[in-house]
Amino acid sequence: MNLVVKGACVKFGIFAFGINYITLRACFYIQFVPLIGTGIAVTLQLCIGIDRLIGVIFPFWYKTNGKYVTFKFIIGICCIKSIINVVNAYIGSSAHWEKPVIYVLCLCYTLILLIIWRRKTSIPQNVKKLTISLSVLMSIGLICYILNIFFARVIMPLLNLDAIAFEYFVFPISLALQSMAYGSSAPVLYFCNAQYRSAFRTQFGHQANQVTPVQ
């Protein structure tokens, strides 16, 4: 996420120092590293959810050697997604605007929740609480994504802003929604799971036995 913010600061620096012309090729190379960071951050959220889902469905295999296999698989997916992001940006993203990305996300989340619901009787209580935490995380990410799409497709055309206003006033609003989604992991895990809450308090100097279990 820090890479994305730095990429936005580059554009602000170009604007602040009065550089009125910059080639499209230069723009691509300026955004090259932030694009990689964006691909890793967004994809990693989904991969963490898949990793936890595999741990719930195949607990014995996951404890023996599954976590190492899934870790390599997750790193591979993140790298591939980042490369795809950069290639799409180089070619031009206008050809991909009409892809039903939001429907694919909804389908993935629905399938994950259905699998968890079918196996809820065999899931231990502590794993259920962790699953609730991860479901909240996925919901926050999905809601922020939908708000971004709604803001860009519905509100933006009504405002009729110029390019400068869009880049330096509208874009930070969209970036704030992404930051909310990316930064929600720690608060959600703290408030939704007693084990994580105990770990947080122990790590920051509080007594672990002060934790009140979640009912």
PDB file of N, CA and C in Angstrom, residues 4-5 8-9 148 151-152 156 162-179:
ATOM      1  N   VAL A   4       1.767   2.300  -3.437  1.00  0.00           N
ATOM      2  CA  VAL A   4       0.697   3.005  -4.151  1.00  0.00           C
ATOM      3  C   VAL A   4       0.681   4.479  -3.768  1.00  0.00           C
ATOM      4  N   VAL A   5       0.829   4.760  -2.470  1.00  0.00           N
ATOM      5  CA  VAL A   5       0.834   6.150  -2.008  1.00  0.00           C
ATOM      6  C   VAL A   5       2.014   6.907  -2.597  1.00  0.00           C
ATOM      7  N   ALA A   8       1.296   7.975  -6.096  1.00  0.00           N
ATOM      8  CA  ALA A   8       0.445   9.160  -6.171  1.00  0.00           C
ATOM      9  C   ALA A   8       1.234  10.424  -5.863  1.00  0.00           C
ATOM     10  N   CYS A   9       2.205  10.350  -4.968  1.00  0.00           N
ATOM     11  CA  CYS A   9       3.027  11.516  -4.627  1.00  0.00           C
ATOM     12  C   CYS A   9       3.884  11.961  -5.802  1.00  0.00           C
ATOM     13  N   ASN A 148     -15.978   2.419  -4.528  1.00  0.00           N
ATOM     14  CA  ASN A 148     -15.085   3.019  -5.518  1.00  0.00           C
ATOM     15  C   ASN A 148     -15.712   3.002  -6.906  1.00  0.00           C
ATOM     16  N   PHE A 151     -18.571   5.467  -7.032  1.00  0.00           N
ATOM     17  CA  PHE A 151     -18.063   6.838  -7.072  1.00  0.00           C
ATOM     18  C   PHE A 151     -17.554   7.191  -8.469  1.00  0.00           C
ATOM     19  N   ALA A 152     -16.854   6.234  -9.105  1.00  0.00           N
ATOM     20  CA  ALA A 152     -16.263   6.521 -10.414  1.00  0.00           C
ATOM     21  C   ALA A 152     -17.301   6.520 -11.532  1.00  0.00           C
ATOM     22  N   MET A 156     -18.969  10.635 -10.302  1.00  0.00           N
ATOM     23  CA  MET A 156     -18.010  11.412 -11.093  1.00  0.00           C
ATOM     24  C   MET A 156     -18.622  12.047 -12.340  1.00  0.00           C
ATOM     25  N   ASP A 162     -12.674  18.592 -14.147  1.00  0.00           N
ATOM     26  CA  ASP A 162     -11.602  18.515 -15.125  1.00  0.00           C
ATOM     27  C   ASP A 162     -10.550  17.507 -14.666  1.00  0.00           C
ATOM     28  N   ALA A 163      -9.520  17.320 -15.499  1.00  0.00           N
ATOM     29  CA  ALA A 163      -8.515  16.294 -15.224  1.00  0.00           C
ATOM     30  C   ALA A 163      -7.722  16.594 -13.956  1.00  0.00           C
ATOM     31  N   ILE A 164      -7.399  17.867 -13.726  1.00  0.00           N
ATOM     32  CA  ILE A 164      -6.613  18.230 -12.543  1.00  0.00           C
ATOM     33  C   ILE A 164      -7.401  17.958 -11.266  1.00  0.00           C
ATOM     34  N   ALA A 165      -8.666  18.339 -11.249  1.00  0.00           N
ATOM     35  CA  ALA A 165      -9.503  18.084 -10.076  1.00  0.00           C
ATOM     36  C   ALA A 165      -9.657  16.590  -9.826  1.00  0.00           C
ATOM     37  N   PHE A 166      -9.758  15.827 -10.896  1.00  0.00           N
ATOM     38  CA  PHE A 166      -9.897  14.381 -10.744  1.00  0.00           C
ATOM     39  C   PHE A 166      -8.645  13.779 -10.119  1.00  0.00           C
ATOM     40  N   GLU A 167      -7.462  14.165 -10.606  1.00  0.00           N
ATOM     41  CA  GLU A 167      -6.217  13.554 -10.153  1.00  0.00           C
ATOM     42  C   GLU A 167      -5.884  13.908  -8.711  1.00  0.00           C
ATOM     43  N   TYR A 168      -6.166  15.147  -8.303  1.00  0.00           N
ATOM     44  CA  TYR A 168      -5.656  15.615  -7.018  1.00  0.00           C
ATOM     45  C   TYR A 168      -6.730  15.816  -5.959  1.00  0.00           C
ATOM     46  N   PHE A 169      -7.989  15.566  -6.303  1.00  0.00           N
ATOM     47  CA  PHE A 169      -9.061  15.640  -5.307  1.00  0.00           C
ATOM     48  C   PHE A 169      -9.884  14.350  -5.281  1.00  0.00           C
ATOM     49  N   VAL A 170     -10.219  13.829  -6.444  1.00  0.00           N
ATOM     50  CA  VAL A 170     -11.044  12.627  -6.516  1.00  0.00           C
ATOM     51  C   VAL A 170     -10.217  11.378  -6.248  1.00  0.00           C
ATOM     52  N   PHE A 171      -9.032  11.292  -6.854  1.00  0.00           N
ATOM     53  CA  PHE A 171      -8.189  10.110  -6.682  1.00  0.00           C
ATOM     54  C   PHE A 171      -7.830   9.848  -5.215  1.00  0.00           C
ATOM     55  N   PRO A 172      -7.481  10.889  -4.407  1.00  0.00           N
ATOM     56  CA  PRO A 172      -7.220  10.612  -2.986  1.00  0.00           C
ATOM     57  C   PRO A 172      -8.414  10.030  -2.241  1.00  0.00           C
ATOM     58  N   ILE A 173      -9.645  10.408  -2.652  1.00  0.00           N
ATOM     59  CA  ILE A 173     -10.830   9.828  -2.012  1.00  0.00           C
ATOM     60  C   ILE A 173     -10.903   8.328  -2.299  1.00  0.00           C
ATOM     61  N   SER A 174     -10.671   7.953  -3.549  1.00  0.00           N
ATOM     62  CA  SER A 174     -10.663   6.534  -3.896  1.00  0.00           C
ATOM     63  C   SER A 174      -9.537   5.804  -3.181  1.00  0.00           C
ATOM     64  N   LEU A 175      -8.380   6.462  -3.073  1.00  0.00           N
ATOM     65  CA  LEU A 175      -7.249   5.851  -2.387  1.00  0.00           C
ATOM     66  C   LEU A 175      -7.544   5.654  -0.904  1.00  0.00           C
ATOM     67  N   ALA A 176      -8.318   6.579  -0.319  1.00  0.00           N
ATOM     68  CA  ALA A 176      -8.688   6.445   1.093  1.00  0.00           C
ATOM     69  C   ALA A 176      -9.563   5.221   1.320  1.00  0.00           C
ATOM     70  N   LEU A 177     -10.470   4.938   0.376  1.00  0.00           N
ATOM     71  CA  LEU A 177     -11.306   3.744   0.502  1.00  0.00           C
ATOM     72  C   LEU A 177     -10.459   2.476   0.441  1.00  0.00           C
ATOM     73  N   GLN A 178      -9.469   2.453  -0.458  1.00  0.00           N
ATOM     74  CA  GLN A 178      -8.571   1.303  -0.523  1.00  0.00           C
ATOM     75  C   GLN A 178      -7.774   1.172   0.771  1.00  0.00           C
ATOM     76  N   SER A 179      -7.319   2.292   1.319  1.00  0.00           N
ATOM     77  CA  SER A 179      -6.552   2.251   2.568  1.00  0.00           C
ATOM     78  C   SER A 179      -7.398   1.703   3.710  1.00  0.00           C
TER      79      SER A 179
END
